[in-house]
Amino acid sequence: MAFPDLADIRSRVLSLMNESSTSTFLPSTVLNRFINEAEREVAAKTGCLENIDSTTTTASTRTVQFSGHKIKDIEYIPGSGNRIGLQQITIKHLGSVQVNGSTPEFFCQWGNNALIEPLPGATAYTLYIYVSDYPQTEMSSDTDEPSIPASFHEDLIQYSLFLALMR
């Protein structure tokens, strides 16, 4: 058990609200829900949790699905040679940027899809998609610890306090 775990965060939020640990105004289940929501929001807004999705393009399809919140970068992995980073463009530029071949050169995000430019032909291309991610699990036990880095734990407490005070 390390600091802070769910019980520590809950007691700090209650302390900042001048409430006791047996508060009927803010039961533990409700406060736990606020803390988990705060962790998701802090992770989404700061991009502090990262993940690499390895995926391939589909023939004649521009979209490539990914799991996560926001694309930070995409790399094309050729059969031989070094990885090639794709340049990010806006959706308005699709179809109008100058390309130098048929391999992926540009991307933009559309929901949970990466749109690839130029449109992949019959060849499947391997891509690494670097994404900002959400926490994989929610804290439910008193000994569960946040999955966001330690430098963001105070933000987690402040955001949980904000949600509790809004209630």
mmCIF file of C-alpha atoms in Angstrom:
data_model
loop_
_atom_site.group_PDB
_atom_site.id
_atom_site.type_symbol
_atom_site.label_atom_id
_atom_site.label_comp_id
_atom_site.label_asym_id
_atom_site.label_seq_id
_atom_site.Cartn_x
_atom_site.Cartn_y
_atom_site.Cartn_z
ATOM 1 C CA MET A 1 0.000 0.000 0.000
ATOM 2 C CA ALA A 2 1.472 3.294 -1.074
ATOM 3 C CA PHE A 3 0.351 6.858 -0.717
ATOM 4 C CA PRO A 4 -2.076 7.915 -2.020
ATOM 5 C CA ASP A 5 -4.608 5.157 -2.307
ATOM 6 C CA LEU A 6 -8.373 5.590 -2.712
ATOM 7 C CA ALA A 7 -8.954 5.864 1.043
ATOM 8 C CA ASP A 8 -6.275 8.579 1.349
ATOM 9 C CA ILE A 9 -7.737 10.615 -1.511
ATOM 10 C CA ARG A 10 -11.242 10.263 -0.106
ATOM 11 C CA SER A 11 -10.143 11.408 3.372
ATOM 12 C CA ARG A 12 -8.251 14.415 1.926
ATOM 13 C CA VAL A 13 -11.306 15.519 -0.072
ATOM 14 C CA LEU A 14 -13.554 15.126 2.983
ATOM 15 C CA SER A 15 -11.039 17.047 5.082
ATOM 16 C CA LEU A 16 -10.991 19.920 2.583
ATOM 17 C CA MET A 17 -14.795 19.977 2.776
ATOM 18 C CA ASN A 18 -14.759 19.928 6.596
ATOM 19 C CA GLU A 19 -16.752 16.691 6.550
ATOM 20 C CA SER A 20 -16.209 13.594 8.678
ATOM 21 C CA SER A 21 -15.377 10.173 7.228
ATOM 22 C CA THR A 22 -18.934 9.046 8.117
ATOM 23 C CA SER A 23 -20.542 11.871 6.175
ATOM 24 C CA THR A 24 -24.141 11.243 5.165
ATOM 25 C CA PHE A 25 -23.991 14.221 2.814
ATOM 26 C CA LEU A 26 -21.276 12.569 0.713
ATOM 27 C CA PRO A 27 -21.238 8.750 1.011
ATOM 28 C CA SER A 28 -18.061 6.853 0.064
ATOM 29 C CA THR A 29 -19.623 5.344 -3.059
ATOM 30 C CA VAL A 30 -20.479 8.784 -4.429
ATOM 31 C CA LEU A 31 -17.074 10.195 -3.549
ATOM 32 C CA ASN A 32 -15.371 7.173 -5.165
ATOM 33 C CA ARG A 33 -17.333 7.891 -8.349
ATOM 34 C CA PHE A 34 -16.164 11.532 -8.257
ATOM 35 C CA ILE A 35 -12.541 10.446 -7.734
ATOM 36 C CA ASN A 36 -12.669 8.020 -10.682
ATOM 37 C CA GLU A 37 -14.282 10.680 -12.867
ATOM 38 C CA ALA A 38 -11.568 13.124 -11.802
ATOM 39 C CA GLU A 39 -8.864 10.627 -12.768
ATOM 40 C CA ARG A 40 -10.412 10.170 -16.244
ATOM 41 C CA GLU A 41 -10.681 13.931 -16.751
ATOM 42 C CA VAL A 42 -7.139 14.667 -15.553
ATOM 43 C CA ALA A 43 -5.770 11.925 -17.829
ATOM 44 C CA ALA A 44 -7.755 13.225 -20.809
ATOM 45 C CA LYS A 45 -6.912 16.893 -20.313
ATOM 46 C CA THR A 46 -3.208 16.444 -19.552
ATOM 47 C CA GLY A 47 -2.359 13.495 -21.798
ATOM 48 C CA CYS A 48 -0.373 12.000 -18.916
ATOM 49 C CA LEU A 49 -1.280 8.396 -19.760
ATOM 50 C CA GLU A 50 0.136 7.202 -23.052
ATOM 51 C CA ASN A 51 -0.303 4.034 -25.060
ATOM 52 C CA ILE A 52 1.044 2.740 -28.365
ATOM 53 C CA ASP A 53 -1.439 0.957 -30.626
ATOM 54 C CA SER A 54 0.095 -1.215 -33.326
ATOM 55 C CA THR A 55 -2.263 -1.482 -36.273
ATOM 56 C CA THR A 56 -2.360 -1.945 -40.039
ATOM 57 C CA THR A 57 -4.235 -0.136 -42.764
ATOM 58 C CA THR A 58 -6.923 -1.819 -44.802
ATOM 59 C CA ALA A 59 -6.780 -1.795 -48.594
ATOM 60 C CA SER A 60 -8.592 1.178 -50.142
ATOM 61 C CA THR A 61 -9.750 2.415 -46.718
ATOM 62 C CA ARG A 62 -8.569 5.704 -45.260
ATOM 63 C CA THR A 63 -9.717 5.051 -41.671
ATOM 64 C CA VAL A 64 -7.683 3.214 -39.038
ATOM 65 C CA GLN A 65 -9.335 2.666 -35.643
ATOM 66 C CA PHE A 66 -7.504 3.213 -32.363
ATOM 67 C CA SER A 67 -8.422 3.006 -28.706
ATOM 68 C CA GLY A 68 -7.752 6.011 -26.555
ATOM 69 C CA HIS A 69 -8.537 9.680 -26.266
ATOM 70 C CA LYS A 70 -6.310 11.641 -28.637
ATOM 71 C CA ILE A 71 -3.617 10.847 -31.181
ATOM 72 C CA LYS A 72 -0.243 12.326 -30.312
ATOM 73 C CA ASP A 73 1.730 10.880 -33.215
ATOM 74 C CA ILE A 74 1.684 8.154 -35.866
ATOM 75 C CA GLU A 75 4.672 6.305 -37.266
ATOM 76 C CA TYR A 76 4.705 4.255 -40.459
ATOM 77 C CA ILE A 77 6.795 1.085 -40.124
ATOM 78 C CA PRO A 78 8.236 0.140 -43.526
ATOM 79 C CA GLY A 79 9.331 -3.440 -44.244
ATOM 80 C CA SER A 80 12.943 -2.335 -43.986
ATOM 81 C CA GLY A 81 14.550 0.870 -42.814
ATOM 82 C CA ASN A 82 13.688 3.444 -40.203
ATOM 83 C CA ARG A 83 10.273 4.398 -38.900
ATOM 84 C CA ILE A 84 8.702 7.363 -40.653
ATOM 85 C CA GLY A 85 6.631 9.887 -38.705
ATOM 86 C CA LEU A 86 3.396 11.051 -40.333
ATOM 87 C CA GLN A 87 2.647 14.759 -40.400
ATOM 88 C CA GLN A 88 -0.623 15.849 -38.810
ATOM 89 C CA ILE A 89 -3.032 17.830 -40.982
ATOM 90 C CA THR A 90 -6.597 19.061 -40.574
ATOM 91 C CA ILE A 91 -9.525 17.239 -42.106
ATOM 92 C CA LYS A 92 -9.919 20.082 -44.644
ATOM 93 C CA HIS A 93 -6.526 19.168 -46.130
ATOM 94 C CA LEU A 94 -7.413 15.536 -46.934
ATOM 95 C CA GLY A 95 -7.172 14.980 -50.654
ATOM 96 C CA SER A 96 -5.461 18.307 -51.328
ATOM 97 C CA VAL A 97 -1.942 17.896 -49.884
ATOM 98 C CA GLN A 98 0.934 17.042 -52.178
ATOM 99 C CA VAL A 99 2.093 13.447 -51.619
ATOM 100 C CA ASN A 100 5.345 11.852 -52.765
ATOM 101 C CA GLY A 101 4.173 8.284 -53.250
ATOM 102 C CA SER A 102 1.650 5.747 -52.056
ATOM 103 C CA THR A 103 2.953 5.161 -48.516
ATOM 104 C CA PRO A 104 1.280 6.968 -45.593
ATOM 105 C CA GLU A 105 2.580 10.525 -45.121
ATOM 106 C CA PHE A 106 -0.193 12.492 -43.361
ATOM 107 C CA PHE A 107 -2.942 11.859 -40.828
ATOM 108 C CA CYS A 108 -5.765 13.564 -38.980
ATOM 109 C CA GLN A 109 -8.039 12.374 -36.199
ATOM 110 C CA TRP A 110 -11.764 11.874 -36.654
ATOM 111 C CA GLY A 111 -13.330 10.529 -33.467
ATOM 112 C CA ASN A 112 -11.653 7.205 -32.683
ATOM 113 C CA ASN A 113 -10.265 6.917 -36.206
ATOM 114 C CA ALA A 114 -7.062 8.097 -37.810
ATOM 115 C CA LEU A 115 -7.568 9.218 -41.404
ATOM 116 C CA ILE A 116 -4.549 8.432 -43.574
ATOM 117 C CA GLU A 117 -3.334 10.411 -46.589
ATOM 118 C CA PRO A 118 -2.723 9.244 -49.297
ATOM 119 C CA LEU A 119 -5.495 6.680 -49.480
ATOM 120 C CA PRO A 120 -3.820 3.282 -48.995
ATOM 121 C CA GLY A 121 -3.937 1.130 -52.115
ATOM 122 C CA ALA A 122 -3.863 -2.661 -52.166
ATOM 123 C CA THR A 123 -0.878 -2.803 -49.779
ATOM 124 C CA ALA A 124 -1.404 -2.979 -46.014
ATOM 125 C CA TYR A 125 0.873 -0.644 -44.040
ATOM 126 C CA THR A 126 1.919 -1.150 -40.424
ATOM 127 C CA LEU A 127 1.419 1.876 -38.167
ATOM 128 C CA TYR A 128 2.246 2.713 -34.553
ATOM 129 C CA ILE A 129 -0.318 5.135 -33.151
ATOM 130 C CA TYR A 130 0.803 7.005 -30.020
ATOM 131 C CA VAL A 131 -2.305 8.011 -28.081
ATOM 132 C CA SER A 132 -3.263 9.788 -24.885
ATOM 133 C CA ASP A 133 -5.302 7.243 -23.017
ATOM 134 C CA TYR A 134 -7.847 6.938 -20.231
ATOM 135 C CA PRO A 135 -7.140 4.889 -17.082
ATOM 136 C CA GLN A 136 -7.656 1.191 -17.830
ATOM 137 C CA THR A 137 -9.379 0.400 -14.517
ATOM 138 C CA GLU A 138 -11.390 2.298 -11.938
ATOM 139 C CA MET A 139 -10.428 2.420 -8.290
ATOM 140 C CA SER A 140 -12.950 0.555 -6.129
ATOM 141 C CA SER A 141 -11.025 -0.918 -3.187
ATOM 142 C CA ASP A 142 -9.627 1.362 -0.487
ATOM 143 C CA THR A 143 -6.087 0.177 -1.327
ATOM 144 C CA ASP A 144 -6.357 0.898 -5.088
ATOM 145 C CA GLU A 145 -3.961 3.551 -6.341
ATOM 146 C CA PRO A 146 -4.395 6.057 -9.179
ATOM 147 C CA SER A 147 -2.859 5.056 -12.496
ATOM 148 C CA ILE A 148 -1.968 8.642 -13.404
ATOM 149 C CA PRO A 149 1.593 9.790 -12.578
ATOM 150 C CA ALA A 150 2.327 11.102 -9.076
ATOM 151 C CA SER A 151 2.800 14.670 -10.307
ATOM 152 C CA PHE A 152 -0.951 14.783 -11.106
ATOM 153 C CA HIS A 153 -2.275 13.362 -7.816
ATOM 154 C CA GLU A 154 -2.912 16.804 -6.320
ATOM 155 C CA ASP A 155 -4.974 17.682 -9.407
ATOM 156 C CA LEU A 156 -6.983 14.532 -8.790
ATOM 157 C CA ILE A 157 -7.808 15.706 -5.257
ATOM 158 C CA GLN A 158 -8.694 19.237 -6.377
ATOM 159 C CA TYR A 159 -10.920 18.023 -9.228
ATOM 160 C CA SER A 160 -12.670 15.548 -6.905
ATOM 161 C CA LEU A 161 -13.221 18.394 -4.439
ATOM 162 C CA PHE A 162 -14.684 20.524 -7.241
ATOM 163 C CA LEU A 163 -17.135 17.736 -8.191
ATOM 164 C CA ALA A 164 -18.102 17.187 -4.544
ATOM 165 C CA LEU A 165 -18.700 20.899 -3.961
ATOM 166 C CA MET A 166 -20.822 21.113 -7.110
ATOM 167 C CA ARG A 167 -23.057 18.444 -5.638
#
